[in-house]
Amino acid sequence: MLDLNPAQVRKDLAYFGEFGKRGVGYSVSRLRDHLIEILGLQTRRNVGIVGAGGRLGHALALYKGFEKRNFKVVALFDKDPHVIHQPVGDSGTIHHISELPTIVRQLSIEILILTVPAEAVREVFDYILLSGVKAVLNFAPVKLNSTEEICVHNVDLAIELESLSYHLNRPGVNLP
Amino acid sequence: MLDLNPAQVRKDLAYFGEFGKRGVGYSVSRLRDHLIEILGLQTRRNVGIVGAGGRLGHALALYKGFEKRNFKVVALFDKDPHVIHQPVGDSGTIHHISELPTIVRQLSIEILILTVPAEAVREVFDYILLSGVKAVLNFAPVKLNSTEEICVHNVDLAIELESLSYHLNRPGVNLP
DNA sequence: TAGATTGTTAATCGATTAACAATC
DNA sequence: TAGATTGTTAATCGATTAACAATC
């Protein structure tokens, strides 16, 4: 499914330890447990959404898929005074971003999802750095770089479309 | 900004042609034009959203950022009879997915964005294959593989969080 | 013992980087 | 000519794959 050959799978697993028995194979359920452990997926992670007043933030706040994968949206933030105190689903009401550092610590939030417009990113990111959070998933079309302090994953929807546009121009170069 | 060295930039450009003058450098605006040409971003691409009745589909349908990057959402689709004929922004009303193949051809849609629940993916993807569209951006948590026929990019939000979870477990391994 | 499968070492391949001739 | 910068070839590095001993 992932286009890997057996040697590569064994090599990658070897990086973390020995999980199989020579001549026998791997126990699927025990291997699964090891992978959950390696990825840190045993413990539920608390997540906050910054820009929850926007449509994307709203959609993600109400998305049921995160709970199934052991992530829980526990707090919502926005800059716009009009949406503050608005309730969204069962993640409580929207807080002003100035409260972010305090609430992140109070609720042990480990990951922040950023869904603010490009213009707001710099200001909001300062609050995020202040909060001490170590992981950010950024949907704003502004690349944020990871540092020793904080790990950022950037998801830029327009770039995804641009990448598909490139493939449309050269048929046959589809495959991975 | 991208952590590339000069040699790598020259190498990558060389793959597509010669865009600079030795001893002088690159003309920024002409290089920009060449890159736009290579990525196929001169022409506006028509986009359809499948699963526009859901919150994510709805958010993407109303997102202003795509137009700025030369993509236009021209049609919306869903399976749910309750949302059919509902208007969303200025992309018209929501059509039933059975109309997808016809409308894709009528409106010259080149890219489809998939925002349906996991259970609906298989059924919907059959209509997509039927439509002959060559590029798909899939947000459903079900990996779809590219073929000679169709190029699929998968964006799985839960996997992004899981990846961040892994980094939370090993501080210092943040950098790219 | 014969067959199978792991973990690991060695060989291969491709991508990144360094070096340099060509050019302004 | 001296200095700078490209395009390209060669060297280096790392990742993938193949081979094989260890083990059941």
PDB file of N, CA and C in Angstrom, chain B residues 35-105:
ATOM      1  N   LEU B  35       8.641  30.043 -14.097  1.00  0.00           N
ATOM      2  CA  LEU B  35       8.135  29.121 -13.063  1.00  0.00           C
ATOM      3  C   LEU B  35       6.618  28.998 -13.159  1.00  0.00           C
ATOM      4  N   ILE B  36       5.950  30.133 -13.406  1.00  0.00           N
ATOM      5  CA  ILE B  36       4.496  30.103 -13.578  1.00  0.00           C
ATOM      6  C   ILE B  36       4.128  29.195 -14.756  1.00  0.00           C
ATOM      7  N   GLU B  37       4.893  29.312 -15.833  1.00  0.00           N
ATOM      8  CA  GLU B  37       4.699  28.486 -17.026  1.00  0.00           C
ATOM      9  C   GLU B  37       4.902  27.001 -16.703  1.00  0.00           C
ATOM     10  N   ILE B  38       6.015  26.692 -16.006  1.00  0.00           N
ATOM     11  CA  ILE B  38       6.347  25.300 -15.658  1.00  0.00           C
ATOM     12  C   ILE B  38       5.259  24.684 -14.793  1.00  0.00           C
ATOM     13  N   LEU B  39       4.770  25.445 -13.819  1.00  0.00           N
ATOM     14  CA  LEU B  39       3.751  24.931 -12.895  1.00  0.00           C
ATOM     15  C   LEU B  39       2.352  24.973 -13.514  1.00  0.00           C
ATOM     16  N   GLY B  40       2.239  25.576 -14.701  1.00  0.00           N
ATOM     17  CA  GLY B  40       0.930  25.647 -15.355  1.00  0.00           C
ATOM     18  C   GLY B  40      -0.020  26.579 -14.647  1.00  0.00           C
ATOM     19  N   LEU B  41       0.508  27.692 -14.115  1.00  0.00           N
ATOM     20  CA  LEU B  41      -0.336  28.607 -13.345  1.00  0.00           C
ATOM     21  C   LEU B  41      -0.786  29.826 -14.149  1.00  0.00           C
ATOM     22  N   GLN B  42      -0.493  29.842 -15.470  1.00  0.00           N
ATOM     23  CA  GLN B  42      -0.951  30.972 -16.301  1.00  0.00           C
ATOM     24  C   GLN B  42      -2.466  30.930 -16.441  1.00  0.00           C
ATOM     25  N   THR B  43      -2.985  29.721 -16.694  1.00  0.00           N
ATOM     26  CA  THR B  43      -4.418  29.582 -16.931  1.00  0.00           C
ATOM     27  C   THR B  43      -5.175  29.312 -15.643  1.00  0.00           C
ATOM     28  N   ARG B  44      -6.293  29.992 -15.492  1.00  0.00           N
ATOM     29  CA  ARG B  44      -7.180  29.755 -14.358  1.00  0.00           C
ATOM     30  C   ARG B  44      -7.700  28.322 -14.438  1.00  0.00           C
ATOM     31  N   ARG B  45      -7.668  27.615 -13.328  1.00  0.00           N
ATOM     32  CA  ARG B  45      -8.167  26.238 -13.294  1.00  0.00           C
ATOM     33  C   ARG B  45      -9.523  26.197 -12.602  1.00  0.00           C
ATOM     34  N   ASN B  46     -10.455  25.515 -13.206  1.00  0.00           N
ATOM     35  CA  ASN B  46     -11.756  25.340 -12.580  1.00  0.00           C
ATOM     36  C   ASN B  46     -11.742  24.162 -11.622  1.00  0.00           C
ATOM     37  N   VAL B  47     -12.346  24.377 -10.454  1.00  0.00           N
ATOM     38  CA  VAL B  47     -12.313  23.395  -9.375  1.00  0.00           C
ATOM     39  C   VAL B  47     -13.743  23.049  -8.954  1.00  0.00           C
ATOM     40  N   GLY B  48     -13.961  21.791  -8.618  1.00  0.00           N
ATOM     41  CA  GLY B  48     -15.236  21.371  -8.045  1.00  0.00           C
ATOM     42  C   GLY B  48     -15.022  20.811  -6.653  1.00  0.00           C
ATOM     43  N   ILE B  49     -16.039  20.951  -5.789  1.00  0.00           N
ATOM     44  CA  ILE B  49     -15.928  20.421  -4.435  1.00  0.00           C
ATOM     45  C   ILE B  49     -16.964  19.326  -4.235  1.00  0.00           C
ATOM     46  N   VAL B  50     -16.475  18.144  -3.868  1.00  0.00           N
ATOM     47  CA  VAL B  50     -17.361  16.999  -3.666  1.00  0.00           C
ATOM     48  C   VAL B  50     -17.491  16.763  -2.166  1.00  0.00           C
ATOM     49  N   GLY B  51     -18.697  16.897  -1.662  1.00  0.00           N
ATOM     50  CA  GLY B  51     -18.932  16.838  -0.225  1.00  0.00           C
ATOM     51  C   GLY B  51     -19.162  18.246   0.292  1.00  0.00           C
ATOM     52  N   ALA B  52     -19.762  19.075  -0.544  1.00  0.00           N
ATOM     53  CA  ALA B  52     -19.931  20.495  -0.211  1.00  0.00           C
ATOM     54  C   ALA B  52     -21.000  20.711   0.846  1.00  0.00           C
ATOM     55  N   GLY B  53     -21.746  19.656   1.178  1.00  0.00           N
ATOM     56  CA  GLY B  53     -22.748  19.766   2.220  1.00  0.00           C
ATOM     57  C   GLY B  53     -22.135  19.702   3.607  1.00  0.00           C
ATOM     58  N   GLY B  54     -20.939  19.158   3.709  1.00  0.00           N
ATOM     59  CA  GLY B  54     -20.238  19.076   4.998  1.00  0.00           C
ATOM     60  C   GLY B  54     -19.603  20.407   5.365  1.00  0.00           C
ATOM     61  N   ARG B  55     -19.135  20.494   6.600  1.00  0.00           N
ATOM     62  CA  ARG B  55     -18.596  21.765   7.066  1.00  0.00           C
ATOM     63  C   ARG B  55     -17.274  22.113   6.386  1.00  0.00           C
ATOM     64  N   LEU B  56     -16.401  21.104   6.206  1.00  0.00           N
ATOM     65  CA  LEU B  56     -15.106  21.380   5.569  1.00  0.00           C
ATOM     66  C   LEU B  56     -15.314  21.807   4.118  1.00  0.00           C
ATOM     67  N   GLY B  57     -16.140  21.058   3.396  1.00  0.00           N
ATOM     68  CA  GLY B  57     -16.448  21.409   2.012  1.00  0.00           C
ATOM     69  C   GLY B  57     -17.023  22.805   1.905  1.00  0.00           C
ATOM     70  N   HIS B  58     -17.934  23.125   2.821  1.00  0.00           N
ATOM     71  CA  HIS B  58     -18.558  24.443   2.872  1.00  0.00           C
ATOM     72  C   HIS B  58     -17.492  25.527   3.084  1.00  0.00           C
ATOM     73  N   ALA B  59     -16.595  25.288   4.043  1.00  0.00           N
ATOM     74  CA  ALA B  59     -15.539  26.262   4.336  1.00  0.00           C
ATOM     75  C   ALA B  59     -14.654  26.483   3.113  1.00  0.00           C
ATOM     76  N   LEU B  60     -14.283  25.402   2.448  1.00  0.00           N
ATOM     77  CA  LEU B  60     -13.402  25.532   1.276  1.00  0.00           C
ATOM     78  C   LEU B  60     -14.120  26.218   0.119  1.00  0.00           C
ATOM     79  N   ALA B  61     -15.433  25.949  -0.018  1.00  0.00           N
ATOM     80  CA  ALA B  61     -16.209  26.570  -1.099  1.00  0.00           C
ATOM     81  C   ALA B  61     -16.235  28.087  -0.951  1.00  0.00           C
ATOM     82  N   LEU B  62     -16.213  28.559   0.292  1.00  0.00           N
ATOM     83  CA  LEU B  62     -16.312  30.001   0.542  1.00  0.00           C
ATOM     84  C   LEU B  62     -14.938  30.657   0.736  1.00  0.00           C
ATOM     85  N   TYR B  63     -13.882  29.848   0.722  1.00  0.00           N
ATOM     86  CA  TYR B  63     -12.529  30.363   0.970  1.00  0.00           C
ATOM     87  C   TYR B  63     -12.100  31.293  -0.157  1.00  0.00           C
ATOM     88  N   LYS B  64     -11.645  32.509   0.224  1.00  0.00           N
ATOM     89  CA  LYS B  64     -11.285  33.520  -0.780  1.00  0.00           C
ATOM     90  C   LYS B  64      -9.882  33.292  -1.348  1.00  0.00           C
ATOM     91  N   GLY B  65      -9.074  32.522  -0.630  1.00  0.00           N
ATOM     92  CA  GLY B  65      -7.654  32.385  -0.988  1.00  0.00           C
ATOM     93  C   GLY B  65      -7.398  31.708  -2.332  1.00  0.00           C
ATOM     94  N   PHE B  66      -8.338  30.864  -2.797  1.00  0.00           N
ATOM     95  CA  PHE B  66      -8.097  30.131  -4.041  1.00  0.00           C
ATOM     96  C   PHE B  66      -8.078  31.059  -5.255  1.00  0.00           C
ATOM     97  N   GLU B  67      -9.014  32.004  -5.289  1.00  0.00           N
ATOM     98  CA  GLU B  67      -9.114  32.935  -6.433  1.00  0.00           C
ATOM     99  C   GLU B  67      -7.794  33.679  -6.628  1.00  0.00           C
ATOM    100  N   LYS B  68      -7.221  34.112  -5.512  1.00  0.00           N
ATOM    101  CA  LYS B  68      -5.959  34.861  -5.567  1.00  0.00           C
ATOM    102  C   LYS B  68      -4.854  34.052  -6.216  1.00  0.00           C
ATOM    103  N   ARG B  69      -4.970  32.727  -6.156  1.00  0.00           N
ATOM    104  CA  ARG B  69      -3.920  31.874  -6.714  1.00  0.00           C
ATOM    105  C   ARG B  69      -4.366  31.273  -8.040  1.00  0.00           C
ATOM    106  N   ASN B  70      -5.393  31.875  -8.637  1.00  0.00           N
ATOM    107  CA  ASN B  70      -5.835  31.478  -9.979  1.00  0.00           C
ATOM    108  C   ASN B  70      -6.599  30.155 -10.042  1.00  0.00           C
ATOM    109  N   PHE B  71      -7.293  29.817  -8.966  1.00  0.00           N
ATOM    110  CA  PHE B  71      -8.196  28.672  -8.986  1.00  0.00           C
ATOM    111  C   PHE B  71      -9.613  29.173  -8.710  1.00  0.00           C
ATOM    112  N   LYS B  72     -10.594  28.612  -9.423  1.00  0.00           N
ATOM    113  CA  LYS B  72     -11.968  29.078  -9.248  1.00  0.00           C
ATOM    114  C   LYS B  72     -12.887  27.901  -8.955  1.00  0.00           C
ATOM    115  N   VAL B  73     -13.587  27.979  -7.837  1.00  0.00           N
ATOM    116  CA  VAL B  73     -14.562  26.943  -7.487  1.00  0.00           C
ATOM    117  C   VAL B  73     -15.822  27.211  -8.288  1.00  0.00           C
ATOM    118  N   VAL B  74     -16.122  26.315  -9.240  1.00  0.00           N
ATOM    119  CA  VAL B  74     -17.241  26.558 -10.152  1.00  0.00           C
ATOM    120  C   VAL B  74     -18.419  25.617  -9.950  1.00  0.00           C
ATOM    121  N   ALA B  75     -18.231  24.569  -9.128  1.00  0.00           N
ATOM    122  CA  ALA B  75     -19.350  23.640  -8.923  1.00  0.00           C
ATOM    123  C   ALA B  75     -19.210  22.905  -7.602  1.00  0.00           C
ATOM    124  N   LEU B  76     -20.375  22.549  -7.034  1.00  0.00           N
ATOM    125  CA  LEU B  76     -20.419  21.871  -5.740  1.00  0.00           C
ATOM    126  C   LEU B  76     -21.262  20.608  -5.859  1.00  0.00           C
ATOM    127  N   PHE B  77     -20.844  19.566  -5.160  1.00  0.00           N
ATOM    128  CA  PHE B  77     -21.563  18.289  -5.232  1.00  0.00           C
ATOM    129  C   PHE B  77     -21.741  17.695  -3.841  1.00  0.00           C
ATOM    130  N   ASP B  78     -22.802  16.908  -3.687  1.00  0.00           N
ATOM    131  CA  ASP B  78     -23.004  16.157  -2.451  1.00  0.00           C
ATOM    132  C   ASP B  78     -23.932  14.978  -2.737  1.00  0.00           C
ATOM    133  N   LYS B  79     -23.971  14.030  -1.786  1.00  0.00           N
ATOM    134  CA  LYS B  79     -24.797  12.840  -1.934  1.00  0.00           C
ATOM    135  C   LYS B  79     -26.126  13.036  -1.223  1.00  0.00           C
ATOM    136  N   ASP B  80     -26.092  13.842  -0.162  1.00  0.00           N
ATOM    137  CA  ASP B  80     -27.244  14.041   0.707  1.00  0.00           C
ATOM    138  C   ASP B  80     -28.344  14.839   0.000  1.00  0.00           C
ATOM    139  N   PRO B  81     -29.540  14.232  -0.192  1.00  0.00           N
ATOM    140  CA  PRO B  81     -30.639  14.919  -0.891  1.00  0.00           C
ATOM    141  C   PRO B  81     -31.064  16.215  -0.194  1.00  0.00           C
ATOM    142  N   HIS B  82     -30.833  16.304   1.131  1.00  0.00           N
ATOM    143  CA  HIS B  82     -31.265  17.496   1.875  1.00  0.00           C
ATOM    144  C   HIS B  82     -30.506  18.752   1.481  1.00  0.00           C
ATOM    145  N   VAL B  83     -29.276  18.607   0.985  1.00  0.00           N
ATOM    146  CA  VAL B  83     -28.481  19.803   0.676  1.00  0.00           C
ATOM    147  C   VAL B  83     -28.490  20.143  -0.820  1.00  0.00           C
ATOM    148  N   ILE B  84     -29.027  19.209  -1.640  1.00  0.00           N
ATOM    149  CA  ILE B  84     -29.082  19.473  -3.080  1.00  0.00           C
ATOM    150  C   ILE B  84     -29.893  20.749  -3.342  1.00  0.00           C
ATOM    151  N   HIS B  85     -29.462  21.536  -4.291  1.00  0.00           N
ATOM    152  CA  HIS B  85     -30.090  22.800  -4.701  1.00  0.00           C
ATOM    153  C   HIS B  85     -29.827  23.958  -3.732  1.00  0.00           C
ATOM    154  N   GLN B  86     -29.164  23.652  -2.606  1.00  0.00           N
ATOM    155  CA  GLN B  86     -28.800  24.736  -1.686  1.00  0.00           C
ATOM    156  C   GLN B  86     -27.728  25.600  -2.343  1.00  0.00           C
ATOM    157  N   PRO B  87     -27.867  26.936  -2.275  1.00  0.00           N
ATOM    158  CA  PRO B  87     -26.825  27.802  -2.817  1.00  0.00           C
ATOM    159  C   PRO B  87     -25.705  28.003  -1.794  1.00  0.00           C
ATOM    160  N   VAL B  88     -24.461  28.048  -2.267  1.00  0.00           N
ATOM    161  CA  VAL B  88     -23.298  28.289  -1.394  1.00  0.00           C
ATOM    162  C   VAL B  88     -22.428  29.345  -2.059  1.00  0.00           C
ATOM    163  N   GLY B  89     -22.317  30.508  -1.424  1.00  0.00           N
ATOM    164  CA  GLY B  89     -21.508  31.590  -1.983  1.00  0.00           C
ATOM    165  C   GLY B  89     -21.922  31.884  -3.410  1.00  0.00           C
ATOM    166  N   ASP B  90     -20.952  32.079  -4.301  1.00  0.00           N
ATOM    167  CA  ASP B  90     -21.290  32.345  -5.703  1.00  0.00           C
ATOM    168  C   ASP B  90     -20.843  31.206  -6.617  1.00  0.00           C
ATOM    169  N   SER B  91     -20.775  29.988  -6.037  1.00  0.00           N
ATOM    170  CA  SER B  91     -20.419  28.824  -6.846  1.00  0.00           C
ATOM    171  C   SER B  91     -21.673  28.066  -7.275  1.00  0.00           C
ATOM    172  N   GLY B  92     -22.844  28.708  -7.186  1.00  0.00           N
ATOM    173  CA  GLY B  92     -24.089  28.073  -7.590  1.00  0.00           C
ATOM    174  C   GLY B  92     -24.635  27.168  -6.513  1.00  0.00           C
ATOM    175  N   THR B  93     -25.560  26.291  -6.900  1.00  0.00           N
ATOM    176  CA  THR B  93     -26.179  25.392  -5.930  1.00  0.00           C
ATOM    177  C   THR B  93     -25.449  24.053  -5.921  1.00  0.00           C
ATOM    178  N   ILE B  94     -25.772  23.255  -4.913  1.00  0.00           N
ATOM    179  CA  ILE B  94     -25.144  21.942  -4.782  1.00  0.00           C
ATOM    180  C   ILE B  94     -25.850  20.937  -5.688  1.00  0.00           C
ATOM    181  N   HIS B  95     -25.075  20.196  -6.477  1.00  0.00           N
ATOM    182  CA  HIS B  95     -25.630  19.167  -7.361  1.00  0.00           C
ATOM    183  C   HIS B  95     -25.459  17.783  -6.745  1.00  0.00           C
ATOM    184  N   HIS B  96     -26.297  16.863  -7.168  1.00  0.00           N
ATOM    185  CA  HIS B  96     -26.121  15.480  -6.728  1.00  0.00           C
ATOM    186  C   HIS B  96     -24.911  14.880  -7.447  1.00  0.00           C
ATOM    187  N   ILE B  97     -24.152  14.030  -6.730  1.00  0.00           N
ATOM    188  CA  ILE B  97     -22.920  13.499  -7.315  1.00  0.00           C
ATOM    189  C   ILE B  97     -23.149  12.720  -8.605  1.00  0.00           C
ATOM    190  N   SER B  98     -24.374  12.243  -8.806  1.00  0.00           N
ATOM    191  CA  SER B  98     -24.622  11.504 -10.051  1.00  0.00           C
ATOM    192  C   SER B  98     -24.467  12.423 -11.265  1.00  0.00           C
ATOM    193  N   GLU B  99     -24.587  13.731 -11.046  1.00  0.00           N
ATOM    194  CA  GLU B  99     -24.441  14.688 -12.147  1.00  0.00           C
ATOM    195  C   GLU B  99     -22.981  15.076 -12.377  1.00  0.00           C
ATOM    196  N   LEU B 100     -22.116  14.572 -11.511  1.00  0.00           N
ATOM    197  CA  LEU B 100     -20.707  14.992 -11.551  1.00  0.00           C
ATOM    198  C   LEU B 100     -20.051  14.814 -12.923  1.00  0.00           C
ATOM    199  N   PRO B 101     -20.111  13.606 -13.517  1.00  0.00           N
ATOM    200  CA  PRO B 101     -19.422  13.420 -14.805  1.00  0.00           C
ATOM    201  C   PRO B 101     -19.863  14.435 -15.865  1.00  0.00           C
ATOM    202  N   THR B 102     -21.167  14.670 -15.951  1.00  0.00           N
ATOM    203  CA  THR B 102     -21.686  15.621 -16.947  1.00  0.00           C
ATOM    204  C   THR B 102     -21.190  17.038 -16.687  1.00  0.00           C
ATOM    205  N   ILE B 103     -21.347  17.488 -15.437  1.00  0.00           N
ATOM    206  CA  ILE B 103     -21.012  18.878 -15.109  1.00  0.00           C
ATOM    207  C   ILE B 103     -19.518  19.135 -15.218  1.00  0.00           C
ATOM    208  N   VAL B 104     -18.705  18.137 -14.834  1.00  0.00           N
ATOM    209  CA  VAL B 104     -17.247  18.293 -14.963  1.00  0.00           C
ATOM    210  C   VAL B 104     -16.893  18.644 -16.402  1.00  0.00           C
ATOM    211  N   ARG B 105     -17.515  17.956 -17.362  1.00  0.00           N
ATOM    212  CA  ARG B 105     -17.214  18.227 -18.775  1.00  0.00           C
ATOM    213  C   ARG B 105     -17.787  19.576 -19.205  1.00  0.00           C
TER     214      ARG B 105
END
